Amino acid sequence: MSTGAFPGVRPRRLRTSRAMRRLVAETRLHPAELVLPVFVKEGATEPAPIGSMPGVVQHSRDSLRKAAVDAARLGVGGIMLFGIPTVKDAAGSGATDPDGILNAAVRDVVAEVGGDVVVMADLCLDEFTDHGHCGVLRADGGVDNDATLERYRDMGVALAAAGVDLVGPSGMMDGQVAAVRTALDGAGHTDVGILAYAAKYASAFYGPFRDAVESSLDGDRRTYQQDPANGREALREVALDVAEGADMVMVKPAMSYLDLVHAVAGTVDVPVAAYQVSGEYSMIEAAAERGWIDRERAILESLTSIRRAGASTILTYWACEAAGWLARDLTGR
Ligand code: PBG
């Protein structure tokens, strides 16, 4: 710890110029740490804007290919795919159909940028079920944990067959990481990794995402996603997922849960990701649109804060735009 006091000690000396601040910055962002979440809609012929997420679209398969190439050119580290099927049913059959939209889009993106960008897919049934829940339902309407695991196993194998690098189980079912790991290994996909949505909260900040994927959910996910009141429970969830074989773990959302990003990063020895979710995106976009905050500064400050808290990977809808800014700023001029 430094000793001494004013007037000899003046911390402001290290803030006198942009060059000085650059020199002593403790946290830097790099495009390789950013992951772009994308939406792809079955049957779409053109990208369609999402009202509650200005600047984000539901892609067609073609426009997604182009977006993936852009992301690769900008040095973005990964791309996380979400599919929007035309037909939904109780079991979420589209998720395991080899020609379903998510599996088809994974094949497209792998063909386009595989090897340059890590291709990831959300492993969850909610986009594919007509009731909108992340799993299959029991007769009494509750989500059936163990029957859902069977669906996740099949979905993991289908995504792996399509060429995915990492699957992201996001349904918060107990035992989901072990179930998917066993299924992948059993099918010979030992190199496909798992980015576990380990501490995922039942959050109001997913609101715009539900628009983006045209969610059918009526109700909430509080019987499987975590209660925002609980922090220690997140450490338990993370420990279980690591024990079950997670290669990376995620905290989600990011900004209201930075205490957990920090705690998790100090606890586990696998990479820690944080998901800056749709509501975090839309709040900044909306305030910037009204001229209430400086858009670029607010975005970079939010990303820097998530990094500073301890996340080594950030899922953000601004991945490409931020990567462009970071490249521009590299010279310091
Ligand atoms: C579930 C899933 C959700 C998000 C990512 N995966 C929605 C939910 O849990 O309700 C939210 C992402 C965001 O808000 O940006 N498949």
mmCIF file of C-alpha atoms and ligand atoms in Angstrom:
data_model
loop_
_atom_site.group_PDB
_atom_site.id
_atom_site.type_symbol
_atom_site.label_atom_id
_atom_site.label_comp_id
_atom_site.label_asym_id
_atom_site.label_seq_id
_atom_site.Cartn_x
_atom_site.Cartn_y
_atom_site.Cartn_z
ATOM 1 C CA MET A 1 0.000 0.000 0.000
ATOM 2 C CA SER A 2 1.397 3.433 -0.869
ATOM 3 C CA THR A 3 2.080 5.757 2.000
ATOM 4 C CA GLY A 4 2.284 9.512 2.202
ATOM 5 C CA ALA A 5 -0.255 12.241 1.977
ATOM 6 C CA PHE A 6 -1.173 15.438 0.261
ATOM 7 C CA PRO A 7 0.496 17.679 -0.859
ATOM 8 C CA GLY A 8 3.294 15.261 -1.832
ATOM 9 C CA VAL A 9 0.821 12.650 -3.031
ATOM 10 C CA ARG A 10 -1.505 13.714 -5.821
ATOM 11 C CA PRO A 11 -3.418 10.858 -7.509
ATOM 12 C CA ARG A 12 -4.592 13.307 -10.163
ATOM 13 C CA ARG A 13 -1.086 13.234 -11.719
ATOM 14 C CA LEU A 14 -1.980 9.900 -13.305
ATOM 15 C CA ARG A 15 -5.070 11.422 -14.880
ATOM 16 C CA THR A 16 -3.494 14.488 -16.474
ATOM 17 C CA SER A 17 -3.653 13.400 -20.124
ATOM 18 C CA ARG A 18 -5.269 10.842 -22.335
ATOM 19 C CA ALA A 19 -1.833 9.268 -22.862
ATOM 20 C CA MET A 20 -1.285 9.005 -19.099
ATOM 21 C CA ARG A 21 -4.724 7.507 -18.505
ATOM 22 C CA ARG A 22 -4.112 4.954 -21.270
ATOM 23 C CA LEU A 23 -0.799 3.995 -19.718
ATOM 24 C CA VAL A 24 -2.233 3.236 -16.296
ATOM 25 C CA ALA A 25 -5.618 1.779 -17.289
ATOM 26 C CA GLU A 26 -6.188 -1.426 -15.312
ATOM 27 C CA THR A 27 -8.835 -2.807 -17.627
ATOM 28 C CA ARG A 28 -8.822 -2.965 -21.420
ATOM 29 C CA LEU A 29 -11.430 -4.271 -23.762
ATOM 30 C CA HIS A 30 -10.518 -6.393 -26.750
ATOM 31 C CA PRO A 31 -12.797 -7.506 -29.595
ATOM 32 C CA ALA A 32 -11.804 -11.148 -29.012
ATOM 33 C CA GLU A 33 -13.557 -11.079 -25.628
ATOM 34 C CA LEU A 34 -16.861 -9.995 -27.114
ATOM 35 C CA VAL A 35 -19.593 -12.377 -28.227
ATOM 36 C CA LEU A 36 -22.409 -11.220 -30.498
ATOM 37 C CA PRO A 37 -25.858 -12.720 -29.770
ATOM 38 C CA VAL A 38 -27.924 -12.998 -32.982
ATOM 39 C CA PHE A 39 -31.496 -13.938 -33.859
ATOM 40 C CA VAL A 40 -32.389 -15.888 -36.983
ATOM 41 C CA LYS A 41 -35.939 -16.411 -38.114
ATOM 42 C CA GLU A 42 -37.139 -19.393 -40.091
ATOM 43 C CA GLY A 43 -38.533 -18.497 -43.509
ATOM 44 C CA ALA A 44 -37.463 -14.839 -43.306
ATOM 45 C CA THR A 45 -36.229 -13.407 -46.587
ATOM 46 C CA GLU A 46 -35.013 -10.108 -45.169
ATOM 47 C CA PRO A 47 -33.797 -8.873 -41.791
ATOM 48 C CA ALA A 48 -36.646 -7.476 -39.675
ATOM 49 C CA PRO A 49 -36.094 -4.787 -37.032
ATOM 50 C CA ILE A 50 -37.001 -5.557 -33.402
ATOM 51 C CA GLY A 51 -39.058 -2.677 -32.002
ATOM 52 C CA SER A 52 -37.786 -2.884 -28.433
ATOM 53 C CA MET A 53 -34.132 -3.345 -29.504
ATOM 54 C CA PRO A 54 -33.298 -0.522 -31.903
ATOM 55 C CA GLY A 55 -30.386 -1.535 -34.116
ATOM 56 C CA VAL A 56 -30.911 -5.287 -33.611
ATOM 57 C CA VAL A 57 -32.726 -7.450 -36.165
ATOM 58 C CA GLN A 58 -34.229 -10.852 -36.662
ATOM 59 C CA HIS A 59 -31.982 -12.194 -39.400
ATOM 60 C CA SER A 60 -32.826 -14.234 -42.441
ATOM 61 C CA ARG A 61 -30.384 -17.083 -43.046
ATOM 62 C CA ASP A 62 -28.703 -14.961 -45.718
ATOM 63 C CA SER A 63 -28.380 -11.802 -43.659
ATOM 64 C CA LEU A 64 -27.051 -13.868 -40.759
ATOM 65 C CA ARG A 65 -24.255 -15.206 -42.953
ATOM 66 C CA LYS A 66 -23.302 -11.629 -43.810
ATOM 67 C CA ALA A 67 -23.484 -10.551 -40.173
ATOM 68 C CA ALA A 68 -21.171 -13.426 -39.240
ATOM 69 C CA VAL A 69 -18.645 -12.344 -41.852
ATOM 70 C CA ASP A 70 -18.799 -8.759 -40.520
ATOM 71 C CA ALA A 71 -18.227 -10.005 -36.982
ATOM 72 C CA ALA A 72 -15.219 -12.035 -38.135
ATOM 73 C CA ARG A 73 -13.766 -9.059 -40.002
ATOM 74 C CA LEU A 74 -14.053 -6.959 -36.834
ATOM 75 C CA GLY A 75 -12.276 -9.609 -34.761
ATOM 76 C CA VAL A 76 -15.268 -10.429 -32.558
ATOM 77 C CA GLY A 77 -14.507 -13.555 -30.523
ATOM 78 C CA GLY A 78 -17.776 -15.422 -30.775
ATOM 79 C CA ILE A 79 -21.310 -15.470 -32.054
ATOM 80 C CA MET A 80 -24.266 -16.878 -30.075
ATOM 81 C CA LEU A 81 -27.240 -18.033 -32.134
ATOM 82 C CA PHE A 82 -30.915 -17.965 -31.186
ATOM 83 C CA GLY A 83 -33.509 -19.449 -33.560
ATOM 84 C CA ILE A 84 -37.113 -18.400 -34.136
ATOM 85 C CA PRO A 85 -39.080 -21.299 -35.665
ATOM 86 C CA THR A 86 -42.273 -20.934 -37.700
ATOM 87 C CA VAL A 87 -43.985 -23.807 -35.889
ATOM 88 C CA LYS A 88 -43.898 -24.420 -32.127
ATOM 89 C CA ASP A 89 -45.214 -27.397 -30.176
ATOM 90 C CA ALA A 90 -45.317 -28.702 -26.629
ATOM 91 C CA ALA A 91 -42.019 -30.594 -26.902
ATOM 92 C CA GLY A 92 -40.140 -27.906 -28.813
ATOM 93 C CA SER A 93 -39.549 -30.345 -31.692
ATOM 94 C CA GLY A 94 -37.922 -27.702 -33.887
ATOM 95 C CA ALA A 95 -34.940 -27.650 -31.562
ATOM 96 C CA THR A 96 -33.916 -31.210 -32.377
ATOM 97 C CA ASP A 97 -34.895 -31.241 -36.047
ATOM 98 C CA PRO A 98 -31.621 -31.308 -38.032
ATOM 99 C CA ASP A 99 -33.284 -28.966 -40.533
ATOM 100 C CA GLY A 100 -34.791 -26.760 -37.813
ATOM 101 C CA ILE A 101 -33.820 -23.100 -38.027
ATOM 102 C CA LEU A 102 -31.208 -23.116 -35.272
ATOM 103 C CA ASN A 103 -29.368 -26.187 -36.550
ATOM 104 C CA ALA A 104 -29.511 -24.932 -40.138
ATOM 105 C CA ALA A 105 -28.190 -21.526 -39.091
ATOM 106 C CA VAL A 106 -25.347 -23.118 -37.137
ATOM 107 C CA ARG A 107 -24.317 -24.976 -40.296
ATOM 108 C CA ASP A 108 -24.485 -21.716 -42.288
ATOM 109 C CA VAL A 109 -22.385 -19.756 -39.814
ATOM 110 C CA VAL A 110 -19.820 -22.536 -39.389
ATOM 111 C CA ALA A 111 -19.469 -22.734 -43.183
ATOM 112 C CA GLU A 112 -18.945 -18.974 -43.322
ATOM 113 C CA VAL A 113 -16.688 -18.169 -40.342
ATOM 114 C CA GLY A 114 -15.941 -21.463 -38.579
ATOM 115 C CA GLY A 115 -12.414 -21.490 -37.222
ATOM 116 C CA ASP A 116 -12.253 -17.671 -37.127
ATOM 117 C CA VAL A 117 -15.125 -17.005 -34.746
ATOM 118 C CA VAL A 118 -16.316 -19.359 -31.998
ATOM 119 C CA VAL A 119 -19.800 -20.506 -32.986
ATOM 120 C CA MET A 120 -22.168 -20.941 -30.058
ATOM 121 C CA ALA A 121 -25.858 -21.752 -29.762
ATOM 122 C CA ASP A 122 -28.365 -21.265 -26.987
ATOM 123 C CA LEU A 123 -29.390 -24.721 -25.804
ATOM 124 C CA CYS A 124 -32.924 -24.202 -24.527
ATOM 125 C CA LEU A 125 -36.454 -25.052 -25.605
ATOM 126 C CA ASP A 126 -38.209 -21.745 -24.939
ATOM 127 C CA GLU A 127 -38.041 -20.452 -28.499
ATOM 128 C CA PHE A 128 -39.442 -23.759 -29.742
ATOM 129 C CA THR A 129 -42.261 -24.529 -27.295
ATOM 130 C CA ASP A 130 -45.819 -23.315 -27.822
ATOM 131 C CA HIS A 131 -46.131 -22.597 -24.086
ATOM 132 C CA GLY A 132 -42.844 -20.668 -24.076
ATOM 133 C CA HIS A 133 -41.238 -22.460 -21.132
ATOM 134 C CA CYS A 134 -37.625 -23.602 -21.209
ATOM 135 C CA GLY A 135 -38.614 -27.233 -20.779
ATOM 136 C CA VAL A 136 -41.446 -29.680 -21.272
ATOM 137 C CA LEU A 137 -44.444 -29.556 -18.942
ATOM 138 C CA ARG A 138 -45.963 -32.048 -16.515
ATOM 139 C CA ALA A 139 -49.700 -32.684 -16.512
ATOM 140 C CA ASP A 140 -50.085 -30.097 -13.728
ATOM 141 C CA GLY A 141 -48.417 -27.423 -15.892
ATOM 142 C CA GLY A 142 -45.113 -27.308 -14.004
ATOM 143 C CA VAL A 143 -41.811 -27.690 -15.852
ATOM 144 C CA ASP A 144 -40.638 -31.309 -15.729
ATOM 145 C CA ASN A 145 -36.929 -31.134 -14.919
ATOM 146 C CA ASP A 146 -35.880 -34.676 -15.764
ATOM 147 C CA ALA A 147 -37.995 -35.062 -18.893
ATOM 148 C CA THR A 148 -36.527 -31.761 -20.090
ATOM 149 C CA LEU A 149 -33.004 -33.141 -19.678
ATOM 150 C CA GLU A 150 -33.848 -35.782 -22.285
ATOM 151 C CA ARG A 151 -34.752 -33.019 -24.739
ATOM 152 C CA TYR A 152 -31.567 -31.074 -23.908
ATOM 153 C CA ARG A 153 -29.441 -34.160 -24.569
ATOM 154 C CA ASP A 154 -30.955 -34.530 -28.030
ATOM 155 C CA MET A 155 -30.669 -30.814 -28.719
ATOM 156 C CA GLY A 156 -27.004 -30.803 -27.726
ATOM 157 C CA VAL A 157 -26.255 -33.695 -30.069
ATOM 158 C CA ALA A 158 -28.183 -32.016 -32.930
ATOM 159 C CA LEU A 159 -26.235 -28.760 -32.461
ATOM 160 C CA ALA A 160 -22.959 -30.652 -32.308
ATOM 161 C CA ALA A 161 -23.821 -32.510 -35.513
ATOM 162 C CA ALA A 162 -24.460 -29.098 -37.111
ATOM 163 C CA GLY A 163 -20.911 -28.090 -36.177
ATOM 164 C CA VAL A 164 -21.308 -25.850 -33.137
ATOM 165 C CA ASP A 165 -18.189 -25.152 -31.040
ATOM 166 C CA LEU A 166 -19.922 -24.381 -27.743
ATOM 167 C CA VAL A 167 -23.452 -25.044 -26.542
ATOM 168 C CA GLY A 168 -24.985 -22.718 -23.978
ATOM 169 C CA PRO A 169 -27.527 -24.543 -21.815
ATOM 170 C CA SER A 170 -29.685 -21.688 -20.505
ATOM 171 C CA GLY A 171 -32.769 -23.392 -19.080
ATOM 172 C CA MET A 172 -31.596 -23.628 -15.446
ATOM 173 C CA MET A 173 -32.733 -27.256 -15.134
ATOM 174 C CA ASP A 174 -30.917 -29.184 -12.411
ATOM 175 C CA GLY A 175 -28.345 -31.542 -13.878
ATOM 176 C CA GLN A 176 -28.441 -29.996 -17.361
ATOM 177 C CA VAL A 177 -24.694 -29.649 -17.787
ATOM 178 C CA ALA A 178 -23.985 -33.273 -16.850
ATOM 179 C CA ALA A 179 -26.824 -34.486 -19.070
ATOM 180 C CA VAL A 180 -25.566 -32.560 -22.096
ATOM 181 C CA ARG A 181 -21.924 -33.525 -21.470
ATOM 182 C CA THR A 182 -22.789 -37.221 -21.279
ATOM 183 C CA ALA A 183 -24.882 -37.029 -24.442
ATOM 184 C CA LEU A 184 -22.201 -35.161 -26.388
ATOM 185 C CA ASP A 185 -19.513 -37.616 -25.332
ATOM 186 C CA GLY A 186 -21.773 -40.579 -26.061
ATOM 187 C CA ALA A 187 -22.254 -39.318 -29.615
ATOM 188 C CA GLY A 188 -18.519 -38.785 -30.093
ATOM 189 C CA HIS A 189 -18.623 -34.987 -29.782
ATOM 190 C CA THR A 190 -15.965 -34.825 -27.105
ATOM 191 C CA ASP A 191 -14.540 -31.550 -28.441
ATOM 192 C CA VAL A 192 -17.802 -29.614 -28.282
ATOM 193 C CA GLY A 193 -17.678 -27.442 -25.179
ATOM 194 C CA ILE A 194 -20.280 -26.182 -22.723
ATOM 195 C CA LEU A 195 -20.698 -22.530 -21.802
ATOM 196 C CA ALA A 196 -23.091 -22.968 -18.896
ATOM 197 C CA TYR A 197 -25.557 -20.236 -18.091
ATOM 198 C CA ALA A 198 -24.725 -21.142 -14.510
ATOM 199 C CA ALA A 199 -26.174 -18.226 -12.557
ATOM 200 C CA LYS A 200 -29.160 -17.033 -14.501
ATOM 201 C CA TYR A 201 -31.718 -14.870 -12.778
ATOM 202 C CA ALA A 202 -35.470 -14.505 -13.315
ATOM 203 C CA SER A 203 -34.959 -10.979 -14.580
ATOM 204 C CA ALA A 204 -37.179 -8.204 -15.884
ATOM 205 C CA PHE A 205 -34.244 -7.205 -18.075
ATOM 206 C CA TYR A 206 -35.028 -10.021 -20.542
ATOM 207 C CA GLY A 207 -38.148 -8.115 -21.650
ATOM 208 C CA PRO A 208 -36.968 -6.999 -25.105
ATOM 209 C CA PHE A 209 -35.500 -10.465 -25.832
ATOM 210 C CA ARG A 210 -38.957 -11.973 -25.481
ATOM 211 C CA ASP A 211 -40.036 -9.658 -28.327
ATOM 212 C CA ALA A 212 -36.969 -10.558 -30.322
ATOM 213 C CA VAL A 213 -37.729 -14.289 -30.227
ATOM 214 C CA GLU A 214 -41.512 -13.819 -30.351
ATOM 215 C CA SER A 215 -41.822 -15.657 -27.041
ATOM 216 C CA SER A 216 -45.089 -17.432 -26.306
ATOM 217 C CA LEU A 217 -44.531 -17.319 -22.550
ATOM 218 C CA ASP A 218 -47.468 -16.361 -20.403
ATOM 219 C CA GLY A 219 -46.257 -16.212 -16.820
ATOM 220 C CA ASP A 220 -42.680 -16.291 -15.597
ATOM 221 C CA ARG A 221 -39.670 -18.556 -15.044
ATOM 222 C CA ARG A 222 -39.342 -18.179 -11.283
ATOM 223 C CA THR A 223 -39.510 -21.906 -10.568
ATOM 224 C CA TYR A 224 -36.271 -22.480 -12.471
ATOM 225 C CA GLN A 225 -34.357 -19.203 -12.867
ATOM 226 C CA GLN A 226 -32.813 -17.716 -9.738
ATOM 227 C CA ASP A 227 -34.340 -15.210 -7.363
ATOM 228 C CA PRO A 228 -32.570 -11.825 -7.723
ATOM 229 C CA ALA A 229 -32.365 -11.686 -3.923
ATOM 230 C CA ASN A 230 -29.864 -14.551 -3.768
ATOM 231 C CA GLY A 231 -26.108 -14.267 -4.257
ATOM 232 C CA ARG A 232 -24.680 -17.242 -2.352
ATOM 233 C CA GLU A 233 -27.013 -19.489 -4.296
ATOM 234 C CA ALA A 234 -25.272 -18.360 -7.502
ATOM 235 C CA LEU A 235 -21.974 -19.688 -6.182
ATOM 236 C CA ARG A 236 -23.655 -23.017 -5.495
ATOM 237 C CA GLU A 237 -25.112 -23.156 -9.012
ATOM 238 C CA VAL A 238 -21.726 -22.297 -10.511
ATOM 239 C CA ALA A 239 -19.914 -24.936 -8.435
ATOM 240 C CA LEU A 240 -22.421 -27.584 -9.499
ATOM 241 C CA ASP A 241 -22.025 -26.687 -13.175
ATOM 242 C CA VAL A 242 -18.236 -26.801 -12.983
ATOM 243 C CA ALA A 243 -18.443 -30.175 -11.233
ATOM 244 C CA GLU A 244 -20.798 -31.398 -13.985
ATOM 245 C CA GLY A 245 -18.265 -30.454 -16.655
ATOM 246 C CA ALA A 246 -18.914 -26.846 -17.695
ATOM 247 C CA ASP A 247 -15.957 -25.507 -19.701
ATOM 248 C CA MET A 248 -17.001 -21.912 -19.069
ATOM 249 C CA VAL A 249 -19.639 -20.392 -16.799
ATOM 250 C CA MET A 250 -21.861 -17.379 -17.253
ATOM 251 C CA VAL A 251 -23.564 -14.854 -15.011
ATOM 252 C CA LYS A 252 -26.686 -13.286 -16.460
ATOM 253 C CA PRO A 253 -27.783 -10.462 -16.567
ATOM 254 C CA ALA A 254 -24.534 -8.536 -16.133
ATOM 255 C CA MET A 255 -24.947 -5.033 -14.823
ATOM 256 C CA SER A 256 -27.280 -5.659 -11.879
ATOM 257 C CA TYR A 257 -25.212 -8.730 -10.932
ATOM 258 C CA LEU A 258 -21.626 -7.433 -11.032
ATOM 259 C CA ASP A 259 -21.139 -8.531 -7.416
ATOM 260 C CA LEU A 260 -21.661 -12.093 -8.635
ATOM 261 C CA VAL A 261 -19.445 -11.695 -11.680
ATOM 262 C CA HIS A 262 -16.732 -10.643 -9.237
ATOM 263 C CA ALA A 263 -17.420 -13.400 -6.741
ATOM 264 C CA VAL A 264 -17.610 -16.118 -9.396
ATOM 265 C CA ALA A 265 -14.372 -14.955 -11.047
ATOM 266 C CA GLY A 266 -12.663 -15.241 -7.664
ATOM 267 C CA THR A 267 -14.031 -18.705 -7.037
ATOM 268 C CA VAL A 268 -13.708 -20.834 -10.184
ATOM 269 C CA ASP A 269 -10.778 -21.630 -12.447
ATOM 270 C CA VAL A 270 -12.728 -21.764 -15.709
ATOM 271 C CA PRO A 271 -13.358 -18.660 -17.853
ATOM 272 C CA VAL A 272 -16.237 -16.471 -16.660
ATOM 273 C CA ALA A 273 -18.650 -14.864 -19.102
ATOM 274 C CA ALA A 274 -21.320 -12.258 -18.416
ATOM 275 C CA TYR A 275 -24.344 -11.564 -20.604
ATOM 276 C CA GLN A 276 -25.274 -7.923 -21.073
ATOM 277 C CA VAL A 277 -28.905 -8.741 -21.793
ATOM 278 C CA SER A 278 -31.527 -7.138 -23.996
ATOM 279 C CA GLY A 279 -32.945 -4.830 -21.312
ATOM 280 C CA GLU A 280 -29.484 -3.494 -20.502
ATOM 281 C CA TYR A 281 -29.024 -2.796 -24.211
ATOM 282 C CA SER A 282 -32.397 -1.151 -24.697
ATOM 283 C CA MET A 283 -32.141 1.073 -21.615
ATOM 284 C CA ILE A 284 -28.928 2.638 -22.877
ATOM 285 C CA GLU A 285 -30.256 2.931 -26.428
ATOM 286 C CA ALA A 286 -33.462 4.588 -25.211
ATOM 287 C CA ALA A 287 -31.708 7.075 -22.942
ATOM 288 C CA ALA A 288 -29.161 7.903 -25.661
ATOM 289 C CA GLU A 289 -31.909 8.347 -28.205
ATOM 290 C CA ARG A 290 -33.466 10.994 -25.935
ATOM 291 C CA GLY A 291 -30.102 12.703 -25.631
ATOM 292 C CA TRP A 292 -29.939 11.945 -21.908
ATOM 293 C CA ILE A 293 -26.628 10.092 -22.013
ATOM 294 C CA ASP A 294 -23.687 9.925 -24.415
ATOM 295 C CA ARG A 295 -24.298 6.664 -26.247
ATOM 296 C CA GLU A 296 -20.734 5.593 -27.077
ATOM 297 C CA ARG A 297 -19.354 6.516 -23.679
ATOM 298 C CA ALA A 298 -22.181 4.761 -21.864
ATOM 299 C CA ILE A 299 -21.721 1.594 -23.917
ATOM 300 C CA LEU A 300 -17.955 1.462 -23.421
ATOM 301 C CA GLU A 301 -18.306 2.281 -19.720
ATOM 302 C CA SER A 302 -20.819 -0.540 -19.270
ATOM 303 C CA LEU A 303 -18.553 -3.040 -21.057
ATOM 304 C CA THR A 304 -15.455 -1.885 -19.182
ATOM 305 C CA SER A 305 -17.292 -2.271 -15.876
ATOM 306 C CA ILE A 306 -18.305 -5.842 -16.678
ATOM 307 C CA ARG A 307 -14.654 -6.623 -17.550
ATOM 308 C CA ARG A 308 -13.400 -4.877 -14.404
ATOM 309 C CA ALA A 309 -15.792 -6.943 -12.277
ATOM 310 C CA GLY A 310 -14.032 -10.072 -13.553
ATOM 311 C CA ALA A 311 -15.725 -11.347 -16.699
ATOM 312 C CA SER A 312 -13.244 -12.471 -19.347
ATOM 313 C CA THR A 313 -15.974 -12.838 -21.971
ATOM 314 C CA ILE A 314 -18.925 -10.513 -22.550
ATOM 315 C CA LEU A 315 -22.011 -11.308 -24.577
ATOM 316 C CA THR A 316 -23.263 -7.998 -25.917
ATOM 317 C CA TYR A 317 -25.507 -6.848 -28.757
ATOM 318 C CA TRP A 318 -22.945 -4.078 -29.325
ATOM 319 C CA ALA A 319 -20.086 -6.552 -29.982
ATOM 320 C CA CYS A 320 -19.467 -5.434 -33.579
ATOM 321 C CA GLU A 321 -19.889 -1.726 -32.996
ATOM 322 C CA ALA A 322 -17.695 -1.817 -29.887
ATOM 323 C CA ALA A 323 -15.047 -3.856 -31.737
ATOM 324 C CA GLY A 324 -14.975 -1.129 -34.379
ATOM 325 C CA TRP A 325 -14.471 1.578 -31.760
ATOM 326 C CA LEU A 326 -11.723 -0.409 -30.051
ATOM 327 C CA ALA A 327 -9.828 -0.818 -33.326
ATOM 328 C CA ARG A 328 -10.182 2.901 -34.006
ATOM 329 C CA ASP A 329 -8.915 3.796 -30.526
ATOM 330 C CA LEU A 330 -5.867 1.524 -30.696
ATOM 331 C CA THR A 331 -3.510 4.227 -31.895
ATOM 332 C CA GLY A 332 -4.469 6.526 -29.030
ATOM 333 C CA ARG A 333 -5.020 9.429 -31.413
HETATM 334 C C1 PBG B 1 -33.507 -18.494 -22.844
HETATM 335 C C2 PBG B 1 -32.775 -17.205 -22.912
HETATM 336 C C3 PBG B 1 -33.271 -15.941 -22.574
HETATM 337 C C4 PBG B 1 -32.236 -15.036 -22.812
HETATM 338 C C5 PBG B 1 -31.165 -15.756 -23.307
HETATM 339 N N1 PBG B 1 -31.514 -17.109 -23.332
HETATM 340 C C6 PBG B 1 -34.611 -15.529 -22.146
HETATM 341 C C7 PBG B 1 -35.172 -15.983 -20.872
HETATM 342 O O1 PBG B 1 -34.546 -16.660 -20.063
HETATM 343 O O2 PBG B 1 -36.322 -15.645 -20.649
HETATM 344 C C8 PBG B 1 -32.300 -13.554 -22.586
HETATM 345 C C9 PBG B 1 -31.259 -12.748 -23.297
HETATM 346 C C10 PBG B 1 -31.526 -11.289 -23.314
HETATM 347 O O3 PBG B 1 -32.434 -10.760 -22.639
HETATM 348 O O4 PBG B 1 -30.780 -10.593 -24.030
HETATM 349 N N2 PBG B 1 -33.394 -19.214 -24.051
#
